[in-house]
Amino acid sequence: MTGRLAGKLALITGAGAGLGAQMARRFQEEGALIVVNDLRKDAAEAVAKEVAGSAIAADVSDSAAVADMFAQVDREHGRLDILVNNAGFAFDGDPELEKRFNEIPVKQMAELAAGGPIQTHLDMAVTTSDESWLRMIDVHLNGTFYCCREGLKIMNRQNSGSILNMGSIMGTAGGGGSAAYCAAKAGILGLTRSLAREVVTRGIRVNALAPGFIDTDLTAPIQAARPFIEGATPMGRFGDTDDIAWAAVYLASDEAKFVTGQTLSPNGGYHMSQ
Ligand SMILES: NC(=O)c1ccc[n+]([C@@H]2O[C@H](COP(=O)([O-])OP(=O)(O)OC[C@H]3O[C@@H](n4cnc5c(N)ncnc54)[C@H](O)[C@@H]3O)[C@@H](O)[C@H]2O)c1
């Protein structure tokens, strides 16, 4: 099927790689014109070129830069039909964090297999610095809010639009050792429900995606823990980027015209209730 997003203008944050980039590809195939945002200018430009769209480099946690980005979209296009708040990170290149995420679950499973008890502890919260906690909340939760606020200034004027916020199963099921990430993602789901109620009278829908473990650069550092994650996933695998991109196409499109305030969670069965 093609043309599901025909004529729509979509801004996708963090679309220089991974899930955002694949959404950009599928959105374009379905007829949307894409504005590709990323912190990394080169990455944004490369994807924009691929999807015949345009690129805006901006850090979504910088509210002034976000306001400038939406002002540019308004100037250049005069409308905004789809906003996907996807920008995010997990480990931020912290090798110590990556090491612990790989080694500790492996040790814990070995201790359990040997009859327990588990004596290796995650102990992540007690070593999380203010700076790393705040950066996580800043990019994910504050960034999503800044983009919603500026995007809605355009959508409110139109009395139409579809916003998609990127949560995670970490924000629904939780996940040990990633308090800031889980808190930020859970906050995004709450923000989604509140905004959905607020803007429903304007014909604007606000939904969230809560992916399970998907193969992207974000999950590349946790390969040692991969067998345990796959073992806990009824489908027995990580997802691919299309598992999320097609869900995004649906929620962004008019096919989802009766859907708002929802969290759609493609996760291979890892987490079945919300
Ligand atoms: N991959 C997964 O398993 C998974 C699961 C659940 C949720 N998510 C969420 O999906 C989103 C995309 O993740 P991904 O797996 O594609 O990661 P990725 O690392 O492949 O891509 C993320 C992109 O976001 C950009 N980015 C990071 N911080 C930014 C900022 N402050 N401003 C603008 N751009 C920024 C990066 O430069 C990168 O290009 C994230 O919000 C992530 O938390 C991912």
CSV table of C-alpha atoms and ligand atoms in Angstrom, one decimal:
chain,number,residue,atom,x,y,z
A,1,MET,CA,0.0,0.0,0.0
A,2,THR,CA,1.3,3.5,-0.7
A,3,GLY,CA,0.0,7.0,-0.1
A,4,ARG,CA,-1.0,6.5,3.5
A,5,LEU,CA,0.7,9.7,4.4
A,6,ALA,CA,0.2,11.5,1.1
A,7,GLY,CA,0.8,15.2,1.2
A,8,LYS,CA,1.6,15.3,4.9
A,9,LEU,CA,4.6,17.3,6.4
A,10,ALA,CA,6.4,15.3,9.0
A,11,LEU,CA,9.2,16.3,11.4
A,12,ILE,CA,11.0,13.4,13.0
A,13,THR,CA,13.6,14.1,15.7
A,14,GLY,CA,16.7,12.0,16.1
A,15,ALA,CA,16.1,10.7,12.6
A,16,GLY,CA,19.8,10.6,11.6
A,17,ALA,CA,19.9,6.9,12.5
A,18,GLY,CA,18.0,3.9,13.8
A,19,LEU,CA,14.3,4.0,14.3
A,20,GLY,CA,13.9,7.6,13.3
A,21,ALA,CA,15.8,7.1,10.0
A,22,GLN,CA,13.6,4.1,9.2
A,23,MET,CA,10.5,6.0,10.0
A,24,ALA,CA,11.7,8.7,7.6
A,25,ARG,CA,12.1,6.1,4.9
A,26,ARG,CA,8.7,4.5,5.4
A,27,PHE,CA,6.9,7.9,5.8
A,28,GLN,CA,8.5,9.1,2.5
A,29,GLU,CA,7.4,5.9,0.7
A,30,GLU,CA,3.9,6.6,2.0
A,31,GLY,CA,3.9,10.1,0.5
A,32,ALA,CA,5.0,12.4,3.3
A,33,LEU,CA,7.6,15.2,3.0
A,34,ILE,CA,10.1,14.8,5.8
A,35,VAL,CA,12.1,17.2,7.9
A,36,VAL,CA,14.9,15.2,9.5
A,37,ASN,CA,16.2,16.5,12.8
A,38,ASP,CA,19.3,15.2,14.6
A,39,LEU,CA,21.9,16.4,17.0
A,40,ARG,CA,24.4,15.3,14.4
A,41,LYS,CA,24.2,17.5,11.3
A,42,ASP,CA,25.9,15.1,8.9
A,43,ALA,CA,23.6,12.2,9.9
A,44,ALA,CA,20.5,14.4,9.5
A,45,GLU,CA,21.7,15.6,6.1
A,46,ALA,CA,22.5,12.1,4.9
A,47,VAL,CA,19.0,10.8,5.8
A,48,ALA,CA,17.3,13.9,4.4
A,49,LYS,CA,19.1,13.4,1.1
A,50,GLU,CA,18.0,9.8,1.0
A,51,VAL,CA,14.3,10.6,1.6
A,52,ALA,CA,14.3,13.8,-0.5
A,53,GLY,CA,13.5,15.9,2.5
A,54,SER,CA,15.3,18.6,4.5
A,55,ALA,CA,17.5,18.6,7.5
A,56,ILE,CA,17.7,20.7,10.7
A,57,ALA,CA,20.4,20.0,13.2
A,58,ALA,CA,19.3,20.8,16.7
A,59,ASP,CA,19.6,19.4,20.2
A,60,VAL,CA,16.0,18.7,21.4
A,61,SER,CA,17.0,19.5,25.0
A,62,ASP,CA,17.8,23.1,24.0
A,63,SER,CA,14.4,24.9,24.2
A,64,ALA,CA,15.7,27.9,22.2
A,65,ALA,CA,17.1,25.7,19.4
A,66,VAL,CA,13.8,23.7,19.4
A,67,ALA,CA,11.8,27.0,19.0
A,68,ASP,CA,14.1,28.0,16.2
A,69,MET,CA,13.6,24.6,14.5
A,70,PHE,CA,9.8,24.9,14.5
A,71,ALA,CA,9.9,28.5,13.4
A,72,GLN,CA,12.0,27.4,10.4
A,73,VAL,CA,9.5,24.6,9.6
A,74,ASP,CA,6.6,27.1,9.9
A,75,ARG,CA,8.5,29.6,7.6
A,76,GLU,CA,9.4,27.0,5.0
A,77,HIS,CA,6.3,24.8,5.0
A,78,GLY,CA,3.6,26.8,6.8
A,79,ARG,CA,2.2,23.6,8.3
A,80,LEU,CA,3.0,20.5,10.4
A,81,ASP,CA,0.9,17.3,10.1
A,82,ILE,CA,3.1,14.7,11.9
A,83,LEU,CA,5.6,15.2,14.7
A,84,VAL,CA,7.6,12.2,15.9
A,85,ASN,CA,9.5,12.9,19.1
A,86,ASN,CA,12.1,10.1,18.7
A,87,ALA,CA,15.5,11.6,19.7
A,88,GLY,CA,17.2,9.7,22.5
A,89,PHE,CA,20.1,7.7,23.8
A,90,ALA,CA,20.7,5.0,26.4
A,91,PHE,CA,24.4,4.8,27.4
A,92,ASP,CA,25.8,8.0,25.9
A,93,GLY,CA,29.1,6.3,25.1
A,94,ASP,CA,29.8,5.6,28.8
A,95,PRO,CA,32.0,2.4,28.6
A,96,GLU,CA,31.7,1.6,32.3
A,97,LEU,CA,27.9,1.6,32.0
A,98,GLU,CA,28.0,-0.5,28.9
A,99,LYS,CA,30.3,-3.0,30.6
A,100,ARG,CA,28.1,-3.3,33.7
A,101,PHE,CA,25.0,-3.8,31.6
A,102,ASN,CA,26.7,-6.7,29.8
A,103,GLU,CA,28.6,-8.3,32.6
A,104,ILE,CA,26.2,-8.2,35.5
A,105,PRO,CA,23.2,-9.9,33.9
A,106,VAL,CA,25.5,-12.7,32.7
A,107,LYS,CA,26.9,-13.2,36.2
A,108,GLN,CA,23.5,-13.1,37.7
A,109,MET,CA,22.2,-15.7,35.4
A,110,ALA,CA,25.2,-17.9,36.1
A,111,GLU,CA,24.6,-17.6,39.8
A,112,LEU,CA,21.0,-18.4,39.4
A,113,ALA,CA,21.8,-21.4,37.2
A,114,ALA,CA,24.2,-22.6,39.9
A,115,GLY,CA,21.3,-22.7,42.4
A,116,GLY,CA,21.4,-19.1,43.5
A,117,PRO,CA,21.3,-16.9,45.4
A,118,ILE,CA,22.3,-14.0,43.2
A,119,GLN,CA,25.2,-12.2,44.8
A,120,THR,CA,26.2,-9.9,42.0
A,121,HIS,CA,24.2,-6.7,42.2
A,122,LEU,CA,23.4,-4.0,39.7
A,123,ASP,CA,23.8,-1.1,42.1
A,124,MET,CA,23.4,1.5,39.3
A,125,ALA,CA,21.2,4.0,41.1
A,126,VAL,CA,23.8,4.7,43.8
A,127,THR,CA,26.4,5.5,41.2
A,128,THR,CA,24.3,7.7,38.9
A,129,SER,CA,25.6,11.3,38.9
A,130,ASP,CA,23.3,14.3,39.0
A,131,GLU,CA,24.7,15.2,35.6
A,132,SER,CA,23.8,11.8,34.0
A,133,TRP,CA,20.3,11.8,35.6
A,134,LEU,CA,19.6,15.3,34.4
A,135,ARG,CA,20.9,14.7,30.8
A,136,MET,CA,18.6,11.7,30.4
A,137,ILE,CA,15.5,13.6,31.6
A,138,ASP,CA,16.6,16.7,29.6
A,139,VAL,CA,16.9,14.9,26.2
A,140,HIS,CA,14.0,12.5,26.5
A,141,LEU,CA,11.3,14.2,28.7
A,142,ASN,CA,12.1,17.9,28.4
A,143,GLY,CA,13.0,17.5,24.7
A,144,THR,CA,9.7,15.8,24.0
A,145,PHE,CA,7.9,18.5,25.8
A,146,TYR,CA,9.7,21.4,24.1
A,147,CYS,CA,8.9,19.8,20.7
A,148,CYS,CA,5.3,19.2,21.5
A,149,ARG,CA,4.9,22.7,22.8
A,150,GLU,CA,6.4,24.3,19.6
A,151,GLY,CA,4.7,21.8,17.3
A,152,LEU,CA,1.3,22.4,18.8
A,153,LYS,CA,1.6,26.1,18.1
A,154,ILE,CA,1.5,25.1,14.4
A,155,MET,CA,-1.0,22.2,14.7
A,156,ASN,CA,-3.4,24.3,16.9
A,157,ARG,CA,-3.6,26.8,14.1
A,158,GLN,CA,-4.6,24.0,11.7
A,159,ASN,CA,-6.9,22.2,14.1
A,160,SER,CA,-5.2,19.0,12.9
A,161,GLY,CA,-2.1,16.9,13.4
A,162,SER,CA,-0.7,13.7,14.8
A,163,ILE,CA,2.0,13.5,17.4
A,164,LEU,CA,4.0,10.4,18.2
A,165,ASN,CA,6.2,10.3,21.3
A,166,MET,CA,8.8,7.6,21.7
A,167,GLY,CA,8.5,5.7,25.0
A,168,SER,CA,9.9,2.2,25.7
A,169,ILE,CA,9.0,-1.0,27.5
A,170,MET,CA,11.4,0.5,30.0
A,171,GLY,CA,8.7,3.1,30.7
A,172,THR,CA,5.9,0.5,30.9
A,173,ALA,CA,7.5,-2.7,32.4
A,174,GLY,CA,10.5,-0.9,33.9
A,175,GLY,CA,14.1,-2.2,33.8
A,176,GLY,CA,16.6,-2.7,36.5
A,177,GLY,CA,19.7,-0.5,36.4
A,178,SER,CA,18.3,2.3,34.2
A,179,ALA,CA,16.3,4.5,36.6
A,180,ALA,CA,16.7,7.7,34.7
A,181,TYR,CA,15.9,6.2,31.3
A,182,CYS,CA,12.8,4.4,32.8
A,183,ALA,CA,11.7,7.5,34.6
A,184,ALA,CA,12.1,9.6,31.4
A,185,LYS,CA,10.2,7.1,29.3
A,186,ALA,CA,7.4,6.7,31.8
A,187,GLY,CA,7.1,10.5,32.0
A,188,ILE,CA,6.8,10.7,28.2
A,189,LEU,CA,3.8,8.3,28.4
A,190,GLY,CA,2.1,10.5,31.0
A,191,LEU,CA,2.8,13.6,28.9
A,192,THR,CA,1.3,11.8,26.0
A,193,ARG,CA,-2.0,11.0,27.8
A,194,SER,CA,-2.3,14.6,29.1
A,195,LEU,CA,-1.7,16.2,25.8
A,196,ALA,CA,-4.0,13.8,24.1
A,197,ARG,CA,-6.9,15.0,26.3
A,198,GLU,CA,-5.9,18.6,26.0
A,199,VAL,CA,-5.8,18.8,22.2
A,200,VAL,CA,-8.5,16.4,21.2
A,201,THR,CA,-11.0,19.2,20.8
A,202,ARG,CA,-8.6,20.6,18.1
A,203,GLY,CA,-8.6,17.4,16.1
A,204,ILE,CA,-5.0,16.6,17.1
A,205,ARG,CA,-4.1,13.1,18.2
A,206,VAL,CA,-1.2,12.3,20.5
A,207,ASN,CA,0.1,8.7,20.9
A,208,ALA,CA,3.2,6.9,22.0
A,209,LEU,CA,5.3,4.0,20.9
A,210,ALA,CA,6.9,1.8,23.5
A,211,PRO,CA,9.3,-0.5,21.6
A,212,GLY,CA,10.9,-3.6,23.0
A,213,PHE,CA,14.5,-4.3,22.2
A,214,ILE,CA,15.3,-3.3,18.6
A,215,ASP,CA,18.5,-3.7,16.7
A,216,THR,CA,20.0,-0.2,16.4
A,217,ASP,CA,23.2,1.6,17.5
A,218,LEU,CA,21.4,2.2,20.8
A,219,THR,CA,21.3,-1.5,21.7
A,220,ALA,CA,24.6,-2.5,20.0
A,221,PRO,CA,26.5,-2.2,23.3
A,222,ILE,CA,24.5,-4.8,25.1
A,223,GLN,CA,25.3,-7.9,23.0
A,224,ALA,CA,26.6,-10.0,25.9
A,225,ALA,CA,23.2,-9.7,27.6
A,226,ARG,CA,21.4,-10.4,24.3
A,227,PRO,CA,20.7,-14.1,24.8
A,228,PHE,CA,19.0,-13.4,28.1
A,229,ILE,CA,16.8,-10.7,26.5
A,230,GLU,CA,15.9,-13.0,23.6
A,231,GLY,CA,15.2,-15.7,26.1
A,232,ALA,CA,12.7,-13.4,27.9
A,233,THR,CA,11.0,-12.5,24.6
A,234,PRO,CA,8.3,-14.9,23.5
A,235,MET,CA,9.3,-14.2,19.8
A,236,GLY,CA,12.9,-15.0,20.7
A,237,ARG,CA,14.5,-12.1,18.9
A,238,PHE,CA,15.2,-8.4,18.9
A,239,GLY,CA,13.0,-6.4,16.7
A,240,ASP,CA,14.1,-4.7,13.5
A,241,THR,CA,13.6,-1.1,12.7
A,242,ASP,CA,10.6,-1.8,10.4
A,243,ASP,CA,8.8,-3.4,13.4
A,244,ILE,CA,8.6,0.2,14.8
A,245,ALA,CA,8.4,2.2,11.5
A,246,TRP,CA,5.3,0.5,10.3
A,247,ALA,CA,3.6,1.0,13.7
A,248,ALA,CA,4.5,4.7,13.4
A,249,VAL,CA,3.1,4.9,9.9
A,250,TYR,CA,-0.2,3.6,11.2
A,251,LEU,CA,-0.4,5.9,14.2
A,252,ALA,CA,0.6,8.9,12.1
A,253,SER,CA,-1.9,8.2,9.4
A,254,ASP,CA,-5.6,8.8,9.2
A,255,GLU,CA,-6.1,5.1,9.6
A,256,ALA,CA,-5.7,5.8,13.3
A,257,LYS,CA,-8.3,8.5,13.3
A,258,PHE,CA,-10.0,7.1,16.4
A,259,VAL,CA,-6.8,6.4,18.3
A,260,THR,CA,-5.4,9.0,20.8
A,261,GLY,CA,-3.7,8.8,24.2
A,262,GLN,CA,-2.5,5.3,23.4
A,263,THR,CA,0.8,3.5,23.8
A,264,LEU,CA,1.5,0.9,21.1
A,265,SER,CA,4.2,-1.5,22.2
A,266,PRO,CA,5.8,-3.7,19.5
A,267,ASN,CA,8.0,-5.9,21.7
A,268,GLY,CA,7.8,-9.5,20.5
A,269,GLY,CA,5.7,-10.3,23.6
A,270,TYR,CA,8.4,-9.2,26.1
A,271,HIS,CA,5.8,-7.2,28.0
A,272,MET,CA,2.1,-8.0,27.4
A,273,SER,CA,0.2,-5.7,29.6
A,274,GLN,CA,0.2,-2.0,30.3
B,1,LIG,N1,16.5,0.6,20.0
B,1,LIG,C1,15.7,0.2,21.0
B,1,LIG,O1,15.8,-1.0,21.4
B,1,LIG,C2,14.7,1.1,21.6
B,1,LIG,C3,13.7,0.6,22.4
B,1,LIG,C4,12.8,1.5,23.0
B,1,LIG,C5,12.9,2.8,22.7
B,1,LIG,N2,13.9,3.3,21.9
B,1,LIG,C6,13.9,4.7,21.8
B,1,LIG,O2,13.8,5.0,20.4
B,1,LIG,C7,14.4,6.3,20.1
B,1,LIG,C8,15.4,6.1,19.0
B,1,LIG,O3,16.4,5.1,19.4
B,1,LIG,P1,17.3,4.3,18.3
B,1,LIG,O4,17.4,2.9,18.8
B,1,LIG,O5,16.9,4.6,17.0
B,1,LIG,O6,18.7,5.0,18.7
B,1,LIG,P2,19.9,5.5,17.7
B,1,LIG,O7,21.0,5.7,18.6
B,1,LIG,O8,20.0,4.5,16.6
B,1,LIG,O9,19.4,6.8,17.1
B,1,LIG,C9,19.1,7.9,17.9
B,1,LIG,C10,19.3,9.2,17.2
B,1,LIG,O10,19.0,10.3,18.1
B,1,LIG,C11,19.9,11.3,17.9
B,1,LIG,N3,19.9,12.2,19.2
B,1,LIG,C12,20.4,11.8,20.4
B,1,LIG,N4,20.2,12.8,21.3
B,1,LIG,C13,19.7,13.8,20.6
B,1,LIG,C14,19.3,15.2,20.9
B,1,LIG,N5,19.5,15.6,22.1
B,1,LIG,N6,18.7,15.9,19.9
B,1,LIG,C15,18.5,15.5,18.7
B,1,LIG,N7,18.9,14.2,18.3
B,1,LIG,C16,19.5,13.4,19.2
B,1,LIG,C17,21.2,10.6,17.8
B,1,LIG,O11,22.2,11.4,17.2
B,1,LIG,C18,20.8,9.4,16.9
B,1,LIG,O12,21.0,9.7,15.5
B,1,LIG,C19,15.1,6.7,21.4
B,1,LIG,O13,14.2,7.6,22.0
B,1,LIG,C20,15.1,5.4,22.2
B,1,LIG,O14,15.1,5.7,23.6
B,1,LIG,C21,14.8,2.5,21.4
